[in-house]
Short mmCIF file of C-alpha atoms in Angstrom, two decimals:
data_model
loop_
_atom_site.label_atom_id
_atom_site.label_comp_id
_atom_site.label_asym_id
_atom_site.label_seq_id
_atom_site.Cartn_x
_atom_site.Cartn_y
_atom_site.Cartn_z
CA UNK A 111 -90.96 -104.73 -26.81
CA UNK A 112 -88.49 -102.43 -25.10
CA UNK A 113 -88.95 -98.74 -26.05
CA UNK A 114 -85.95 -96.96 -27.81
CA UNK A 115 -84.25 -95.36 -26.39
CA UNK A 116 -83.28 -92.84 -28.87
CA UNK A 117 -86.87 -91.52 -29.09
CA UNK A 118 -86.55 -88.37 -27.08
CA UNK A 119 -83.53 -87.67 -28.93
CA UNK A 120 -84.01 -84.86 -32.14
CA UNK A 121 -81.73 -83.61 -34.97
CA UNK A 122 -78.04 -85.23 -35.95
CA UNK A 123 -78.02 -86.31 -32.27
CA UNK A 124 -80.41 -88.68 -33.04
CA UNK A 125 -78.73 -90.29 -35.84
CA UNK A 126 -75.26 -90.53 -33.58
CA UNK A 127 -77.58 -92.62 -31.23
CA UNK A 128 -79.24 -94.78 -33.58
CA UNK A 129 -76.01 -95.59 -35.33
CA UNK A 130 -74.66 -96.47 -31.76
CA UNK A 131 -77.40 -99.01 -31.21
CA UNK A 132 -76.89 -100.74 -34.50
CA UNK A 133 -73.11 -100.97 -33.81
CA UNK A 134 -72.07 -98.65 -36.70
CA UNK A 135 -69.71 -95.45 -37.37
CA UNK A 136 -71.08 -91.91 -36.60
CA UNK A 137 -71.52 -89.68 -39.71
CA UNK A 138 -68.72 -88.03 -40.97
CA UNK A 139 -68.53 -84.46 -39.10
CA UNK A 140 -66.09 -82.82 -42.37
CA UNK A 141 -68.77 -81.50 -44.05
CA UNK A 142 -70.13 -79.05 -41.59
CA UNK A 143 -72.73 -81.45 -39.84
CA UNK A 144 -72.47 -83.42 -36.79
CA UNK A 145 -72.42 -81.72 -33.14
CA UNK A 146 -72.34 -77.85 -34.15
CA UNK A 147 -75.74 -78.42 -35.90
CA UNK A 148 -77.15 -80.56 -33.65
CA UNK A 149 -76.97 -77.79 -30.81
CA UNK A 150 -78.44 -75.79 -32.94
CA UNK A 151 -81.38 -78.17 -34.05
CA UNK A 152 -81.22 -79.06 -30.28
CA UNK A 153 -81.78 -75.33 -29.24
CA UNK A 154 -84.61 -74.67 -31.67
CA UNK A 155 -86.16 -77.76 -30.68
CA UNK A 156 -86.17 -76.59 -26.81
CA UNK A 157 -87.42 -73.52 -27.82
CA UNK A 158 -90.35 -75.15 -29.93
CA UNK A 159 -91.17 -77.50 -27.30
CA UNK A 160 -91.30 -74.52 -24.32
CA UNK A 161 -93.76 -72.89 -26.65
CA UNK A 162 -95.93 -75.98 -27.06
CA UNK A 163 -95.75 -76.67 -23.26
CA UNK A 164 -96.69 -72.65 -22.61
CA UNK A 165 -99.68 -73.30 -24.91
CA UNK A 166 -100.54 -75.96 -23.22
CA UNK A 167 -100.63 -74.66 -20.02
CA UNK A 168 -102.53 -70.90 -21.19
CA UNK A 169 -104.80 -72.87 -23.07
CA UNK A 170 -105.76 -76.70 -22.07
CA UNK A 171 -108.14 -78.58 -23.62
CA UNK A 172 -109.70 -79.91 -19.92
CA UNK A 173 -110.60 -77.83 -17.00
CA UNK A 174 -110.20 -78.48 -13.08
CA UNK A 175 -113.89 -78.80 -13.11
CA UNK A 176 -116.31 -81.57 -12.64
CA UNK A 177 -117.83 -83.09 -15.79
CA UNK A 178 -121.06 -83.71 -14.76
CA UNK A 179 -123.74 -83.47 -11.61
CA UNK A 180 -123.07 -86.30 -10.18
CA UNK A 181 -119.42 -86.05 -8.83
CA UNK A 182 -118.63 -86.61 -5.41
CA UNK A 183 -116.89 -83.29 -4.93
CA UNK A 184 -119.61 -81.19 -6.41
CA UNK A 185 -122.55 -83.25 -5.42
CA UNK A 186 -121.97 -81.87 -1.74
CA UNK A 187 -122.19 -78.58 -2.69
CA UNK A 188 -125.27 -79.41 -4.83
CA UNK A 189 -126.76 -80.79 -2.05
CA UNK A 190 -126.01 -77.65 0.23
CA UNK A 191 -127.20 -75.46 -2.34
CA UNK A 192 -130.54 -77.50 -3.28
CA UNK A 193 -131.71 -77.77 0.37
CA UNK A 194 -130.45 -74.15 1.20
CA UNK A 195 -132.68 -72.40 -1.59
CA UNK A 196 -135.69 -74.80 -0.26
CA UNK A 197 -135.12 -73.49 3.43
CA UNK A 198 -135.59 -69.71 1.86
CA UNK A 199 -137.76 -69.99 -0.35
CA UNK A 200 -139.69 -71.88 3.12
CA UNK A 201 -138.81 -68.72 4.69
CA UNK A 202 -139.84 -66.57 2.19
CA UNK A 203 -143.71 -68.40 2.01
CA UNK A 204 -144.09 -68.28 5.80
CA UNK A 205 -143.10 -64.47 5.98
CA UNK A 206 -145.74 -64.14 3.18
CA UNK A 207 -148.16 -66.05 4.41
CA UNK A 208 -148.02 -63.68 7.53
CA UNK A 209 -148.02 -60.86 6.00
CA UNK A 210 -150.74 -61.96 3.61
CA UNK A 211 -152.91 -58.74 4.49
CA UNK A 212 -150.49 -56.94 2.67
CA UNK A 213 -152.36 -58.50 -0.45
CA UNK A 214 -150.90 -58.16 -4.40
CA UNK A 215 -147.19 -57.12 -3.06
CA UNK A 216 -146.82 -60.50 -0.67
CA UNK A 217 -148.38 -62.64 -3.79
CA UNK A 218 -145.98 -61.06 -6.24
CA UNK A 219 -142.79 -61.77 -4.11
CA UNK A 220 -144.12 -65.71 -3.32
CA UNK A 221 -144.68 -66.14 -7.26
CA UNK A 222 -141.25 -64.86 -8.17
CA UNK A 223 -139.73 -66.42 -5.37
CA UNK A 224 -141.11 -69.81 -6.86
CA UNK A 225 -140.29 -69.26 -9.96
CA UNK A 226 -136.42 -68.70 -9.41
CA UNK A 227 -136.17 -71.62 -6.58
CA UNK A 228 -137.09 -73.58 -9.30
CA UNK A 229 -135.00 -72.49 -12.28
CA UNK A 230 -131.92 -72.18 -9.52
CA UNK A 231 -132.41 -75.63 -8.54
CA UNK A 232 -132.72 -76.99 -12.22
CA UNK A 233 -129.44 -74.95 -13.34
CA UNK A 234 -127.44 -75.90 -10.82
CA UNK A 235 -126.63 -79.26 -12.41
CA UNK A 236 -125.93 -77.53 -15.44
CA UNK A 237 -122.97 -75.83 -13.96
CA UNK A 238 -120.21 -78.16 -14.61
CA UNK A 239 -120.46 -79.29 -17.74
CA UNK A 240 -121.68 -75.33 -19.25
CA UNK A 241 -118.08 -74.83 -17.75
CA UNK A 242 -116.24 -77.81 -19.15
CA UNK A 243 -117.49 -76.87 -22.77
CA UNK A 244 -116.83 -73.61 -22.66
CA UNK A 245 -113.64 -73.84 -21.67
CA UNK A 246 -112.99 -76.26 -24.08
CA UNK A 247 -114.28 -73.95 -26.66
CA UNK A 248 -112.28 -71.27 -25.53
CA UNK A 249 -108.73 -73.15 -25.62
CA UNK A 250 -109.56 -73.95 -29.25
CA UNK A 251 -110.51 -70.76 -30.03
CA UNK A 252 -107.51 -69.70 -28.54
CA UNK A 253 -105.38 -72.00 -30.15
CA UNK A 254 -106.85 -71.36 -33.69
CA UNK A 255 -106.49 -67.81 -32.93
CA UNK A 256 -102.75 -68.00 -32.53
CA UNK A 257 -101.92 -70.78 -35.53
CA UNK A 258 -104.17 -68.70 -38.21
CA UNK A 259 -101.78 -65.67 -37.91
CA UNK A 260 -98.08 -64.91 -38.25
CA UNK A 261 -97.70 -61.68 -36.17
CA UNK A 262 -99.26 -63.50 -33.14
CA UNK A 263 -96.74 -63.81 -30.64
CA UNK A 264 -95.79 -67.25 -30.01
CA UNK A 265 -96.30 -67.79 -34.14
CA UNK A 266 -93.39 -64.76 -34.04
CA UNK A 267 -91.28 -66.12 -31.67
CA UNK A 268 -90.89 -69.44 -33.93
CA UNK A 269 -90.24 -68.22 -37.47
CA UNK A 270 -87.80 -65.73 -35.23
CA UNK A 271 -86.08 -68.51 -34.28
CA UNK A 272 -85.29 -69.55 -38.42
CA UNK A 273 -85.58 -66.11 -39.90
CA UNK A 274 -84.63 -63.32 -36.67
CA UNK A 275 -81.25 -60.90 -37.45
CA UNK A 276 -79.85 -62.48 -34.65
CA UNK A 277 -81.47 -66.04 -35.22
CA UNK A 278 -77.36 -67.54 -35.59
CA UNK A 279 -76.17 -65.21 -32.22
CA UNK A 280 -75.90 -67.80 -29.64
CA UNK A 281 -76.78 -65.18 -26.92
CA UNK A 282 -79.90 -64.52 -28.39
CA UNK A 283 -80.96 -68.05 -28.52
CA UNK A 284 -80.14 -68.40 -24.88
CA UNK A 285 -81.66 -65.12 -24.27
CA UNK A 286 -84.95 -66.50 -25.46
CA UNK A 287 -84.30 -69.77 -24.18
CA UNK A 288 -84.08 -68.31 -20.74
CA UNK A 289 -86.86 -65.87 -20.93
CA UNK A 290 -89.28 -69.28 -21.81
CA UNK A 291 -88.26 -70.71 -19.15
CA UNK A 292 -88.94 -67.52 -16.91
CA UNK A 293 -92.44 -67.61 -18.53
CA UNK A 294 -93.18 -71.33 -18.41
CA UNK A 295 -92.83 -70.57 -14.64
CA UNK A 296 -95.11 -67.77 -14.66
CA UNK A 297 -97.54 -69.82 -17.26
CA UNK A 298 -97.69 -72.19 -14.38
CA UNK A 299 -98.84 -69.87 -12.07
CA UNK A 300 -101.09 -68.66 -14.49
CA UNK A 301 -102.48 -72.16 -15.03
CA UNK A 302 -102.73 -73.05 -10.83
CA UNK A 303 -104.60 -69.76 -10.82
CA UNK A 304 -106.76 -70.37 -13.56
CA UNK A 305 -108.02 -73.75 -13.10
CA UNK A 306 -108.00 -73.77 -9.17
CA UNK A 307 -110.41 -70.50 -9.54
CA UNK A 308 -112.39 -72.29 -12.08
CA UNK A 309 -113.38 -75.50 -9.84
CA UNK A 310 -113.84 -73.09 -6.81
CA UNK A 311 -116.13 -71.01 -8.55
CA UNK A 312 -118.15 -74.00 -10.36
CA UNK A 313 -118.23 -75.65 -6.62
CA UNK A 314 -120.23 -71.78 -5.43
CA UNK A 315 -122.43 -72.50 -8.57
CA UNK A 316 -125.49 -73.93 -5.87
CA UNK A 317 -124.68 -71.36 -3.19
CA UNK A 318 -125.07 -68.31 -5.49
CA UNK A 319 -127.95 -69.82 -7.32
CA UNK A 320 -129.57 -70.43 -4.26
CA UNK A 321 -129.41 -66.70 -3.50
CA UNK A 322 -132.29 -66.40 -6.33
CA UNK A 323 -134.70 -68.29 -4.20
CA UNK A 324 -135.55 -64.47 -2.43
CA UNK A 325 -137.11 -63.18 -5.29
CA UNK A 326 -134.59 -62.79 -8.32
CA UNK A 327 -131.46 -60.66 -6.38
CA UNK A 328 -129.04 -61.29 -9.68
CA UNK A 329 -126.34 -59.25 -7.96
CA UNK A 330 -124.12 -62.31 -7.00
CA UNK A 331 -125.47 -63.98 -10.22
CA UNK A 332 -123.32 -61.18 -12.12
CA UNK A 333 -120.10 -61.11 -9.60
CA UNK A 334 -119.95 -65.23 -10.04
CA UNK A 335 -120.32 -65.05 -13.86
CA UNK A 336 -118.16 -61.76 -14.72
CA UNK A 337 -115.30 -63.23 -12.13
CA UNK A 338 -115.54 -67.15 -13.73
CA UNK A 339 -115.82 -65.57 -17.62
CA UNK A 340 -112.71 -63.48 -16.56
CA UNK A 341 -110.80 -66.28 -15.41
CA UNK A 342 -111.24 -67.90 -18.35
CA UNK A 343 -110.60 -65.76 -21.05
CA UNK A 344 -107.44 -64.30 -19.50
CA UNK A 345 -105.14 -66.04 -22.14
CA UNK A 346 -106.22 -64.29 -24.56
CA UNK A 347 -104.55 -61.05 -23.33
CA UNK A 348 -101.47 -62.51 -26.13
CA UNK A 349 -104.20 -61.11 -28.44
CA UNK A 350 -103.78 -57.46 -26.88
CA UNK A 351 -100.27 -58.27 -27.38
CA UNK A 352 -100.55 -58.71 -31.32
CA UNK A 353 -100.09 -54.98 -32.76
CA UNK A 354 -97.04 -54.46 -30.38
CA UNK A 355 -95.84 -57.44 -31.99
CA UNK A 356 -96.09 -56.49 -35.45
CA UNK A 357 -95.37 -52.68 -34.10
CA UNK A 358 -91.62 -54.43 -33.00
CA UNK A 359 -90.90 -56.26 -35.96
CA UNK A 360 -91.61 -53.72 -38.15
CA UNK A 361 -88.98 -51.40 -36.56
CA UNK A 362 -86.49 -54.47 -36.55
CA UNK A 363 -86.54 -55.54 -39.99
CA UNK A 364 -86.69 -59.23 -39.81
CA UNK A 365 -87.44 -59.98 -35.85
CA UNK A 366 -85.60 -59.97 -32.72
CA UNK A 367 -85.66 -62.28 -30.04
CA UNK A 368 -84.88 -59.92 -27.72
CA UNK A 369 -88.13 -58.05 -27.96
CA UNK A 370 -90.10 -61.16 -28.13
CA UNK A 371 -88.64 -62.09 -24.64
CA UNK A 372 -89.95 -58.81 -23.32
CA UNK A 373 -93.01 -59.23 -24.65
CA UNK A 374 -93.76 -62.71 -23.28
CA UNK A 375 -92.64 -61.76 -20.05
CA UNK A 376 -95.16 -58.27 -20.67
CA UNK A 377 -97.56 -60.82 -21.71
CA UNK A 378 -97.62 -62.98 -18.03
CA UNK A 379 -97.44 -60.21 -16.30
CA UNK A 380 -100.74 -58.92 -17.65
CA UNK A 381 -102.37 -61.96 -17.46
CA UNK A 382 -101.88 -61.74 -13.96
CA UNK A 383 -103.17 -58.69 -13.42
CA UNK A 384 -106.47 -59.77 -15.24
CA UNK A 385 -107.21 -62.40 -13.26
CA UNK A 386 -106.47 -61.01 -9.88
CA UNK A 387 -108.01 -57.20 -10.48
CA UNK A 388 -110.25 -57.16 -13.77
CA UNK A 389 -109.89 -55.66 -17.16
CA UNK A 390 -112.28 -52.85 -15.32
CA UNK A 391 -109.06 -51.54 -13.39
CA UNK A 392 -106.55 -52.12 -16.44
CA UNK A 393 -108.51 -50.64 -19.30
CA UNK A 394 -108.86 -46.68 -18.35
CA UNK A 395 -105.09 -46.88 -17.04
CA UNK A 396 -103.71 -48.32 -20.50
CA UNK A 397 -106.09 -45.59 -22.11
CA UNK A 398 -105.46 -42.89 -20.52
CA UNK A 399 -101.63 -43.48 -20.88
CA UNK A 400 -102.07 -43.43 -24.62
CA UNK A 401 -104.25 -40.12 -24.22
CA UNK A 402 -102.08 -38.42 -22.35
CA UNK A 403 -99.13 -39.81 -25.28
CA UNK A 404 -101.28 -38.64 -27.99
CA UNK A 405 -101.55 -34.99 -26.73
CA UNK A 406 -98.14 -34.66 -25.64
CA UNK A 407 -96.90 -35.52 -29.23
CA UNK A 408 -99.42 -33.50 -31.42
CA UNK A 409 -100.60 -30.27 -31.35
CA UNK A 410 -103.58 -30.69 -33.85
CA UNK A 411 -106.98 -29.86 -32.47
CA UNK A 412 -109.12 -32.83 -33.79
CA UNK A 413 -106.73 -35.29 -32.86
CA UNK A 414 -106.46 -33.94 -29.64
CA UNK A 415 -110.76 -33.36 -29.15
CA UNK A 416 -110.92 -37.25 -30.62
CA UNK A 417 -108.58 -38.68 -28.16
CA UNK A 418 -110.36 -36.85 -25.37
CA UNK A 419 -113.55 -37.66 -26.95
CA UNK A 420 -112.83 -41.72 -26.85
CA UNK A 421 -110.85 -41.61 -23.50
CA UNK A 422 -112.71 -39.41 -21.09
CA UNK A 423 -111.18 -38.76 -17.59
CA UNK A 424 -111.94 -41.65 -15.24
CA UNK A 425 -111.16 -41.19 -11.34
CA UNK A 426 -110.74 -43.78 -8.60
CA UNK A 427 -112.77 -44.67 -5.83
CA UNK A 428 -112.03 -45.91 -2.63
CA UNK A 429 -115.93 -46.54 -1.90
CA UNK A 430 -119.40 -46.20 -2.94
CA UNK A 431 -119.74 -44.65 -6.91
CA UNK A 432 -120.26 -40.70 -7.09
CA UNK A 433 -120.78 -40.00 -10.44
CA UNK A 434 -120.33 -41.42 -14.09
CA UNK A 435 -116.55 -42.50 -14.90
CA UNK A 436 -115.58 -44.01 -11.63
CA UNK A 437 -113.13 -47.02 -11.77
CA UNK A 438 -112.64 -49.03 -8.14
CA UNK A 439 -109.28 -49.24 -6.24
CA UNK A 440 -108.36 -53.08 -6.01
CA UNK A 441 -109.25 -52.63 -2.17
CA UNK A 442 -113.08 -51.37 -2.82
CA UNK A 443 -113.30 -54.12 -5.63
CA UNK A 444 -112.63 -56.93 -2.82
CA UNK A 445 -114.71 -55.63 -0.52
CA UNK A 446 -117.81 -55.22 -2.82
CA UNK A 447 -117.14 -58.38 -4.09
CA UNK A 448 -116.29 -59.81 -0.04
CA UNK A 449 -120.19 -59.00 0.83
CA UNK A 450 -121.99 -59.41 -2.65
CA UNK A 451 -122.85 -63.46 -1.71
CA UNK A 452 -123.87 -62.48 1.86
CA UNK A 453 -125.82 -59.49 1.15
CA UNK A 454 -128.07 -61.55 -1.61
CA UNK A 455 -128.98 -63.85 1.16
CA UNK A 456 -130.17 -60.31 2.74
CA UNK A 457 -127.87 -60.23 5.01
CA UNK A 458 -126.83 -56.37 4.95
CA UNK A 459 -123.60 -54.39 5.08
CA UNK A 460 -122.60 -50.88 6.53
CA UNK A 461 -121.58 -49.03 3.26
CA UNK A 462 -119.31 -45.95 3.66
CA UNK A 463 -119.85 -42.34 2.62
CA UNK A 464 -118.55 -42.53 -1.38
CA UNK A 465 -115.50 -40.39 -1.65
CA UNK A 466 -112.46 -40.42 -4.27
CA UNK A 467 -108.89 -41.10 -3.85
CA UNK A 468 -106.49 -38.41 -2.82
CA UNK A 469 -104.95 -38.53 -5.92
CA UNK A 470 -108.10 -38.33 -7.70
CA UNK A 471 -109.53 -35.59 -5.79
CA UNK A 472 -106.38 -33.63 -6.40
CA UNK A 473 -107.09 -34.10 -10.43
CA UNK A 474 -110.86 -33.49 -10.36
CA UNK A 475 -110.46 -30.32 -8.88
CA UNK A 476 -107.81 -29.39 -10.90
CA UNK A 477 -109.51 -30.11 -13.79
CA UNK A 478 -113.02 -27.93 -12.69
CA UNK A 479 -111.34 -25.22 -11.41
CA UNK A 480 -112.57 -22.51 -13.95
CA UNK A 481 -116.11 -24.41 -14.24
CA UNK A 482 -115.64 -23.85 -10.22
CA UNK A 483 -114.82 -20.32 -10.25
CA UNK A 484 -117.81 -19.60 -13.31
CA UNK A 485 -120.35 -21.76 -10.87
CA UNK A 486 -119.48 -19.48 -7.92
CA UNK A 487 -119.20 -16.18 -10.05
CA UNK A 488 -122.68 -17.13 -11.18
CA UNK A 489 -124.46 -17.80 -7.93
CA UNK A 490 -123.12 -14.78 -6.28
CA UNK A 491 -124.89 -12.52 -9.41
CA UNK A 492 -128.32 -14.40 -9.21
CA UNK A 493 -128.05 -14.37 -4.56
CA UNK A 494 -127.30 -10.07 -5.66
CA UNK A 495 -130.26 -10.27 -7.96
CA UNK A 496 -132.98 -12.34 -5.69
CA UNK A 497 -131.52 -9.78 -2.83
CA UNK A 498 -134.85 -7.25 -2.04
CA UNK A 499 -133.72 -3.59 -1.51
CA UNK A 500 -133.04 -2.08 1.78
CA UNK A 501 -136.45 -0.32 3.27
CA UNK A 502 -135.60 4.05 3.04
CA UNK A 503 -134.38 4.65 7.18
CA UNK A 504 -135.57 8.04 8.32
CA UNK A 505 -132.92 10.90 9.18
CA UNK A 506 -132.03 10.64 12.64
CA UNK A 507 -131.28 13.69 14.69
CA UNK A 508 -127.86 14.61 15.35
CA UNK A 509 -126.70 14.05 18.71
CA UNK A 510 -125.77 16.35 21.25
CA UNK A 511 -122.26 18.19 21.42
CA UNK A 512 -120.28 16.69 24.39
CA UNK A 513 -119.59 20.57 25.47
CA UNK A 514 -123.54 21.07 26.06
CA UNK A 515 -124.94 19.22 28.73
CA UNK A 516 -127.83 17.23 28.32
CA UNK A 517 -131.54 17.84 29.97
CA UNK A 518 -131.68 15.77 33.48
CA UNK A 519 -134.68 13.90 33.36
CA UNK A 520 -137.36 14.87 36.23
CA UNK A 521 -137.00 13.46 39.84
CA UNK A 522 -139.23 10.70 40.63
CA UNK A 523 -141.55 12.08 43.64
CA UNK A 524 -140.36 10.72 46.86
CA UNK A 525 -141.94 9.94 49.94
CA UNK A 526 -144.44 12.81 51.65
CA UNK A 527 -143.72 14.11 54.72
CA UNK A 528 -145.25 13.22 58.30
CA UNK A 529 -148.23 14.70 59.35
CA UNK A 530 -147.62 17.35 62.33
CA UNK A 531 -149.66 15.32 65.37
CA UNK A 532 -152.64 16.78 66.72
CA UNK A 533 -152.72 19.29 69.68
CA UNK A 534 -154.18 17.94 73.20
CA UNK A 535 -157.69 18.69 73.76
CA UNK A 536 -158.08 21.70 76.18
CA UNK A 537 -159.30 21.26 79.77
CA UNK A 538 -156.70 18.39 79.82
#
């Protein structure tokens, strides 16, 4: 049976089409129906079905990832990783074997080694599907998350659509109309990025469990797990969105789709930046931005020590940490994370002196320059203090006037004089 054709068709366009395939009249268009409220229905019904598709694609219910162990694509890399842990952890018995005169240490090190070549080699099978469920989990969480409340913002931008102030402006609607389509685009690229980073980093599962086979190094363990957890929970970033939502509809009255166009279009772009740099490199920025709000609009001493007391001053780095509250550049963040795999395998990496931006150096010293000028105040008093006294230097006698000369000092004795020679002896 054919399909009709009419299907894809919604609101009183529909019923013009259906009445056209049974051969009857259209309805009558007096009464205020017909065409001017079907392009309405019609425009509320693209809008509705760009924010379905934009769910969709934040949220799927199926990942880019392989279901179970025994996929082609990630069997290859199982295989890799399987028979690379079993060629270190080789390595790792025949370096303690010897070394064995080394005694306890060399056991210690070939009993942990075993022990995490075997748990690597058992979890790497459970790689894909841990993945698949939990990113199933997470785009129903997700979903729930955004149906269960109104000020959410997709949930806003629909009953804005109905109930906005300028709901019946026809430049609003294609306002918002546009802006979805903008942000279906950049959903897209959020979804590409998303799913094409999950399968790459389920198909490094093996290699960076492998790394464990040297004796437990759970440094790439971390990077793999903190990078894969951030790519999927990126979506819900709307969530961080929700109190500017309710923030903006509040000052509005009854909604505007405007706003909600900035917001989704605020919304990709910081989605983006989540999966590509980290919520590491986002979160002091956005909080120090509403410190440095806070104390420029109040004058009152406990908001102003509570503020400073929940954001502290964080500084960036360019490379290796120097003290507490350091947040990486994007640079030093993709080169730590460039040599983390490599350098678990023990293969090791010239690290630079640690040293802050300019910008941050600029700031910190800023910042300490009275604890500076106490610290150097303070060290000059106690270098006074441990300073022993001068020994008492005898009077020494005045010296001569230039008008009086000095004594000469004594001639050295020179050479004697030549014997007279002896006379001739007489009778000569």
């Amino acid at each position: 049976m054919a399909d009709n054709p009419c299907d894809g068709i919604r609101g009183s366009a529909r019923e013009y089409c259906e009445r056209g395939q049974e051969g009857g009249q259209p309805p009558n268009v007096s009464d205020g129906g017909g065409l001017t409220d079907g392009a309405s229905e019609h425009v509320k019904d693209l809008a509705e079905t760009l924010l379905k598709t934009l769910t969709d694609l934040l949220a799927p219910n199926r990942a880019w990832a392989p279901k179970a162990a025994d996929n082609w694509l990630y069997s290859q890399f199982m295989w890799l990783g399987q028979h690379l842990a079993i060629a270190v952890f080789v390595c790792v018995v025949v370096v303690c074997a010897l070394t064995a005169w080394q005694g306890a240490p060399r056991l210690k090190q070939l009993g942990a080694s075993t022990g995490w070549t075997l748990a690597a080699v058992a979890g790497m099978a459970a790689v894909p599907g841990a993945v698949m469920l939990l990113n199933s989990a997470v785009s129903q969480a997700f979903k729930t998350a955004f149906n269960s409340n109104e000020l959410t913002l997709l949930g806003t931008i629909s009953d804005d659509l109905e109930h906005a102030t300028d709901a019946g402006n026809p430049l609003a609607s294609l306002l918002i109309i546009a802006v979805l389509v903008v942000t279906l685009a950049l959903a897209v690229l959020v979804f590409l990025t998303r799913q094409l980073g999950i399968l790459a980093f389920v198909l490094m599962a093996p290699l960076v469990l492998a790394s464990l086979a040297r004796g437990g190094d759970t440094s790439a363990i971390r990077m793999w797990a903190n990078r894969l957890l951030g790519l999927m929970f990126a979506p819900f970033a709307l969530l961080a969105i929700s109190p500017l939502v309710g923030t903006a509809k509040a000052a509005t009255g009854a909604g505007s789709l405007a706003m909600d166009a900035v917001l989704l279009v605020a919304v990709d772009v910081l989605m983006l930046r989540l999966i590509f740099h980290g919520v590491p490199y986002i979160g002091p920025r956005v909080a120090g931005a509403v410190r440095t709000a806070v104390e420029r609009r109040t004058t009152d001493p406990l908001a102003r020590n509570l503020v400073r007391a929940g954001v502290p001053d964080y500084y960036e780095r360019e490379t290796t940490p120097r003290g507490p509250r350091m947040v990486d550049t994007p640079r030093r963040a993709l080169t730590q994370d460039r040599g983390v795999l490599l350098a678990a395998f023990g293969v090791t990496q010239d690290r630079r002196p640690g040293r802050l931006t300019t910008a941050s150096a600029v700031k910190q010293v800023r910042t300490d320059a009275a604890r500076t000028a106490q610290i150097v105040q303070a060290r000059r008093q106690a270098r006074a203090a441990a300073q022993p006294p001068a020994p008492a230097t005898r009077a020494r006698p005045a010296s001569p006037s230039p008008r009086t000369s000095a004594p000469r000092p004594p001639a050295p004795p020179g050479p004697r004089p030549p014997a007279p020679p002896a006379p001739p002896p007489s009778g000569a």
